[in-house]
CSV table of C-alpha atoms in Angstrom, one decimal:
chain,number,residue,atom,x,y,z
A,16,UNK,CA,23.3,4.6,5.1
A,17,UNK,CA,23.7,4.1,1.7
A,18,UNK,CA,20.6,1.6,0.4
A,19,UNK,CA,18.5,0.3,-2.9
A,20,UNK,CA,15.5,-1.4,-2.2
A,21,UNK,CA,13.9,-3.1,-5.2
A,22,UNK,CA,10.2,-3.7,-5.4
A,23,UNK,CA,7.2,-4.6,-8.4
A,24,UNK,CA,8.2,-8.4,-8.9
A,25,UNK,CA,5.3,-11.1,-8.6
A,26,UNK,CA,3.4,-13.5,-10.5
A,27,UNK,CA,2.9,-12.7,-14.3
A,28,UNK,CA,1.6,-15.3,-17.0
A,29,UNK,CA,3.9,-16.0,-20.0
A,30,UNK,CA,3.8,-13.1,-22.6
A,31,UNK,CA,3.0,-10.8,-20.0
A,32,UNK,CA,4.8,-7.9,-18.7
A,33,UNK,CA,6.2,-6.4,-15.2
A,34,UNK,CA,7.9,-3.3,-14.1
A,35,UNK,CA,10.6,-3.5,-11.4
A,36,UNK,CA,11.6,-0.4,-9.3
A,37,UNK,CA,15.1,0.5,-7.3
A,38,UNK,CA,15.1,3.1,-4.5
A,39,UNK,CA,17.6,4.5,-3.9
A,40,UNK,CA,18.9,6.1,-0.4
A,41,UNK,CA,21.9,7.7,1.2
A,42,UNK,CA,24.2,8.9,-1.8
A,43,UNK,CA,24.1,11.1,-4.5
A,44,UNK,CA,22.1,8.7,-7.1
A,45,UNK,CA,23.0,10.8,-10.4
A,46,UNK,CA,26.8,10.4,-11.4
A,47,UNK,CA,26.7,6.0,-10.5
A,48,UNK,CA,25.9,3.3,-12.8
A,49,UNK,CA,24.0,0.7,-12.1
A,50,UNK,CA,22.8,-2.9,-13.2
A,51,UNK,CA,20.5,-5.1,-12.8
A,52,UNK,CA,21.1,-9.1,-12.1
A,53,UNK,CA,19.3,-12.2,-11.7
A,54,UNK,CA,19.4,-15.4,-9.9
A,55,UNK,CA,17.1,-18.3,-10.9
A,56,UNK,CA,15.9,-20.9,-8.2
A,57,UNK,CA,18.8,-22.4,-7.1
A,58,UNK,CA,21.1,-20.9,-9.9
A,59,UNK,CA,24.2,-18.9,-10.1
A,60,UNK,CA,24.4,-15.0,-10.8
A,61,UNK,CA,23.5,-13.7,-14.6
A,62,UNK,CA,24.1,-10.1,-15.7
A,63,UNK,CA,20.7,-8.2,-17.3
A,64,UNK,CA,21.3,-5.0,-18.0
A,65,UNK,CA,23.4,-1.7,-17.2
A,66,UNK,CA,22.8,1.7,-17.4
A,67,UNK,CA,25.6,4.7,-16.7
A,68,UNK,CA,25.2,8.1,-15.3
A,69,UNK,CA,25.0,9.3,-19.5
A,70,UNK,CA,22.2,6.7,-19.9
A,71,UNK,CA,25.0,4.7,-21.9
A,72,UNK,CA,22.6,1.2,-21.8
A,73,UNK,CA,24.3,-2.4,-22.4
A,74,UNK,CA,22.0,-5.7,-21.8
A,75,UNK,CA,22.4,-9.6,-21.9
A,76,UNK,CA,21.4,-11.3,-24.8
A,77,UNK,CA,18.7,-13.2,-23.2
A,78,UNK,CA,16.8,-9.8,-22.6
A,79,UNK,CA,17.6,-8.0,-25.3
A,80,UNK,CA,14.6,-6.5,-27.4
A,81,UNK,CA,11.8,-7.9,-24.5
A,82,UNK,CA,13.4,-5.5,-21.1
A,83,UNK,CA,14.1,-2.1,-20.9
A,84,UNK,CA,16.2,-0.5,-17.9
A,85,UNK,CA,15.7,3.2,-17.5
A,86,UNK,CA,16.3,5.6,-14.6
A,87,UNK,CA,14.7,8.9,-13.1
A,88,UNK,CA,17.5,10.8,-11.3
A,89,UNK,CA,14.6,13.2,-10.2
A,90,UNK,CA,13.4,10.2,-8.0
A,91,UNK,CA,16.4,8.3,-7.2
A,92,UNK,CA,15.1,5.4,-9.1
A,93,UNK,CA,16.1,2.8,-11.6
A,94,UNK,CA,13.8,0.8,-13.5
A,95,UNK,CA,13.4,-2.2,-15.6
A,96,UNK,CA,10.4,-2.7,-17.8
A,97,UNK,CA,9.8,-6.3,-19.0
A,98,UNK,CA,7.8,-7.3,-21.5
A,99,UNK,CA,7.4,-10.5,-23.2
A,100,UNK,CA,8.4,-12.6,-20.0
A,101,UNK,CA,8.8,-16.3,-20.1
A,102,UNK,CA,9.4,-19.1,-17.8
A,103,UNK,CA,13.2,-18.8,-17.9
A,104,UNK,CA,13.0,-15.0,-17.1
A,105,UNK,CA,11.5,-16.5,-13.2
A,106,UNK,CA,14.3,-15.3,-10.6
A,107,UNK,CA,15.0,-13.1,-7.7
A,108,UNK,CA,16.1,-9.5,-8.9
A,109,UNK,CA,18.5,-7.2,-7.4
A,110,UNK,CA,19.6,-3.5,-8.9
A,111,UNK,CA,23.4,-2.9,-7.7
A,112,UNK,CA,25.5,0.1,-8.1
A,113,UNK,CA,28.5,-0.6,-10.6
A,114,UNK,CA,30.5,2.7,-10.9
A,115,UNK,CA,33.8,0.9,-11.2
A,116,UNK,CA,32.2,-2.3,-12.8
A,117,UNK,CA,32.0,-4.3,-9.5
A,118,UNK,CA,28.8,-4.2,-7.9
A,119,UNK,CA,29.4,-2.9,-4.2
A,120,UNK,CA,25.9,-2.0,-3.4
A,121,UNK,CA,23.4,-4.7,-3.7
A,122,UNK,CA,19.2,-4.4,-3.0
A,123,UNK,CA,17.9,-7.4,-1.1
A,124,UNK,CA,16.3,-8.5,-4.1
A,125,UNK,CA,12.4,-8.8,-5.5
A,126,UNK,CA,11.4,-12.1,-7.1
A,127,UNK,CA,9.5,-12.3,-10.6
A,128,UNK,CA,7.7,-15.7,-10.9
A,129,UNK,CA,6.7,-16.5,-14.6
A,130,UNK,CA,3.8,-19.0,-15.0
A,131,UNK,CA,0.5,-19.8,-16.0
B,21,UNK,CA,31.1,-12.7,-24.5
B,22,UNK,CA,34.1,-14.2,-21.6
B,23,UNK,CA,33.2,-17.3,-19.7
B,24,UNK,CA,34.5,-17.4,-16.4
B,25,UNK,CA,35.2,-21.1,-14.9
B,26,UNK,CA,35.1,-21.8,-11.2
B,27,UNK,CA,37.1,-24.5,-9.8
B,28,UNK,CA,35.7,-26.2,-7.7
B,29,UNK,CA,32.5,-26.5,-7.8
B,30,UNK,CA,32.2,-27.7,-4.0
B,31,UNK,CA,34.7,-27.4,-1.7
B,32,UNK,CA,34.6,-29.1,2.0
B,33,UNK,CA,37.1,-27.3,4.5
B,34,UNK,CA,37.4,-27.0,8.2
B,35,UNK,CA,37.8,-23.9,10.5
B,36,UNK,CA,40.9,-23.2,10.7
B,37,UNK,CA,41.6,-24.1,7.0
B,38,UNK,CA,43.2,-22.4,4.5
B,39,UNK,CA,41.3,-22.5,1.2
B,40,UNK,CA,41.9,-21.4,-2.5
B,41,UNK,CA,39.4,-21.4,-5.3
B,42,UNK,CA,40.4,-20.7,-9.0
B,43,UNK,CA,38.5,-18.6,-11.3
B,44,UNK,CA,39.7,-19.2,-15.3
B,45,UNK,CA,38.7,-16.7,-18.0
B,46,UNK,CA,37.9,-17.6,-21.5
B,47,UNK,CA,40.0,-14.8,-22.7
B,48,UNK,CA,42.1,-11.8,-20.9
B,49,UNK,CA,40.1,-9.7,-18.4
B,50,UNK,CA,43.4,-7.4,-17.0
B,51,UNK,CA,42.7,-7.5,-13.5
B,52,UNK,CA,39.1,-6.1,-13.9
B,53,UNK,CA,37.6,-9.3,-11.5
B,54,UNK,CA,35.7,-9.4,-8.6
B,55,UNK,CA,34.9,-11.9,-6.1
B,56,UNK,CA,31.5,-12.3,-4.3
B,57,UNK,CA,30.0,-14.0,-1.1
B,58,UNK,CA,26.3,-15.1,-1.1
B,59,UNK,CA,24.6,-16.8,1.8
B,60,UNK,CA,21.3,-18.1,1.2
B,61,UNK,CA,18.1,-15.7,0.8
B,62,UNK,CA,20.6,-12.9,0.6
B,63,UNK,CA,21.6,-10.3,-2.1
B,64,UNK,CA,25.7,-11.0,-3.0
B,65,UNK,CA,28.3,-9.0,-0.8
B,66,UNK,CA,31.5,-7.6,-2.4
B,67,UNK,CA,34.7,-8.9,-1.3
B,68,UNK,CA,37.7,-8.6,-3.7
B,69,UNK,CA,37.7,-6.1,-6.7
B,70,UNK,CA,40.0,-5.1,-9.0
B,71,UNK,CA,41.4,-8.4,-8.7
B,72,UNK,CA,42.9,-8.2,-4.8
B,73,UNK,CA,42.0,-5.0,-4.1
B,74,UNK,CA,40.0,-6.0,-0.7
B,75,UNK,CA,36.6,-4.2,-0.2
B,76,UNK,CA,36.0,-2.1,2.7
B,77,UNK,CA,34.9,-3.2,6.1
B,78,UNK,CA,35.9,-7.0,4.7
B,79,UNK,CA,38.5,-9.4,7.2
B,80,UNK,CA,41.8,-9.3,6.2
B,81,UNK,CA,41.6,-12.9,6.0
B,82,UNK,CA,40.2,-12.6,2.3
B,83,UNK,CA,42.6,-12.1,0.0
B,84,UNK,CA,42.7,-12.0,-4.3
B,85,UNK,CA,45.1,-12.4,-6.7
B,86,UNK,CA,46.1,-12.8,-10.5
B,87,UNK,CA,45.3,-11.3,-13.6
B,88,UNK,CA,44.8,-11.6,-17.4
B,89,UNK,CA,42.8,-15.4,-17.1
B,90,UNK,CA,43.4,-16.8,-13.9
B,91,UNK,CA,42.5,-15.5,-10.5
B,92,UNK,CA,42.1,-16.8,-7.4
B,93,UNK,CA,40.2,-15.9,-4.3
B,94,UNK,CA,42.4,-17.1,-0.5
B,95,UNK,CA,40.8,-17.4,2.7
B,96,UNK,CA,43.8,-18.0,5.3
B,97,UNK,CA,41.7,-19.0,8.3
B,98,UNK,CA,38.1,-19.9,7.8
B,99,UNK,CA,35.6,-18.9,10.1
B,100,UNK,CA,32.1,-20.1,10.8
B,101,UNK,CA,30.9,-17.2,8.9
B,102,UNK,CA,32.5,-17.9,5.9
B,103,UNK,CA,30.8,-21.0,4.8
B,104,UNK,CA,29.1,-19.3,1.9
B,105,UNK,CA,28.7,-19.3,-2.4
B,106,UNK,CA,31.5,-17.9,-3.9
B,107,UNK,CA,31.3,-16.2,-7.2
B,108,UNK,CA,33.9,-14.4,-9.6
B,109,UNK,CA,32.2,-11.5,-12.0
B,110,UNK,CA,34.2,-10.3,-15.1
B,111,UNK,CA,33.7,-6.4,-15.9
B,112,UNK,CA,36.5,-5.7,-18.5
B,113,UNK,CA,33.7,-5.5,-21.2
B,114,UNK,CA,29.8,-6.0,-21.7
B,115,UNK,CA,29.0,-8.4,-21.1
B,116,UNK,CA,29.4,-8.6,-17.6
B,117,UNK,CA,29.9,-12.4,-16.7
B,118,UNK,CA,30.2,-13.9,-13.4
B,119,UNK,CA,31.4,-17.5,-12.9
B,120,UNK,CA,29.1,-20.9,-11.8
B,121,UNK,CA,29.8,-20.1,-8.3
B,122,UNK,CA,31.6,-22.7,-5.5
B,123,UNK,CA,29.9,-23.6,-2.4
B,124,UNK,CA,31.8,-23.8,0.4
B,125,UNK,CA,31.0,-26.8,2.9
B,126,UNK,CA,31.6,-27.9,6.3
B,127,UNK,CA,33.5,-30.5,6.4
């Protein structure tokens, strides 16, 4: 079955940093693209960050400069390192594969709470 | 970067109903649009990509249509299962937007 499983969210004081983790199961993880997006407490869908098979890396303006999305195809994993966080960065994260550009395969999400 | 307009916002329906909601771009996206169902706690499913081109393993109730900036998402007969957010996501250059979202009531 094919899966991603995020994990690494949590409580983190403003200025202070977090790294997320995907999993990924059941396909072949090196040739797809994936992204990462957010959803705020009771807030639509925003875009973070993409990264393709050739590490080609694209990210919202909101993040840019403060995350960092990286991958290990050795370990089926995808990664976003965020630094910097603030209040407005608080939201449940989910990695999802976007090969075509739609996202058909979603994690269940981790949540990233950003206060003092 | 391409805003994506959902109209409406809410929408109260019965089951049984058939129901339309509109997604607008801000400029052309081609047909490179997808259409979303979240319920609450839960990651997004995929329902509609490439504009209508329906997802696998999704009811043939669903339906998409429309290209360039204007799209809309059909569902002929709603079920109980379908009262859900709805969201459109833009992917025809980074970056990726995805519209407000339109919850979809019980009347």
């Amino acid at each position: 079955e094919v899966q991603l499983a995020e994990s690494g969210g949590g409580l983190v004081q403003p200025g202070g940093s977090l790294r997320l983790s995907c999993a990924a199961s059941g396909f072949n993880f090196n040739p797809y693209s994936l992204s990462w997006v957010r959803q705020a407490p009771g807030k639509g869908l925003e875009w973070v960050s993409h990264i393709s098979s050739t590490r080609t890396i694209y990210y919202a303006d909101s993040v840019k400069g403060r995350f960092t999305i990286s991958r290990d195809n050795t370990k089926n994993s995808l990664y976003l390192q965020m630094n910097s966080l603030r209040a407005e960065d608080t939201a449940v994260y989910f990695c999802a594969t976007d090969q075509r550009g739609d996202m058909d395969v979603w994690g269940p999400g981790t949540t990233v709470t950003v206060s003092s | 970067d391409i805003q994506l307009t959902q109209s409406p916002s809410t929408l109260s329906a019965s089951v049984g109903d058939r129901v339309t909601i509109t997604c607008r771009a801000s400029q052309s996206v081609g047909s490179w649009l997808a259409w979303y169902q979240q319920k609450p706690g839960k990651a997004p499913k995929l329902l509609i990509y490439k504009a209508s081109t329906l997802e696998g393993g999704v009811p043939s109730r669903f339906s998409g249509s429309g290209s360039g900036t204007e799209f809309t998402l059909t569902i002929s007969s709603l079920q109980p299962d379908d009262f859900a957010t709805y969201y459109c996501q833009q992917y025809n250059n980074f970056p990726y937007t995805f519209g407000q979202g339109t919850k979809l009531e019980i009347k």
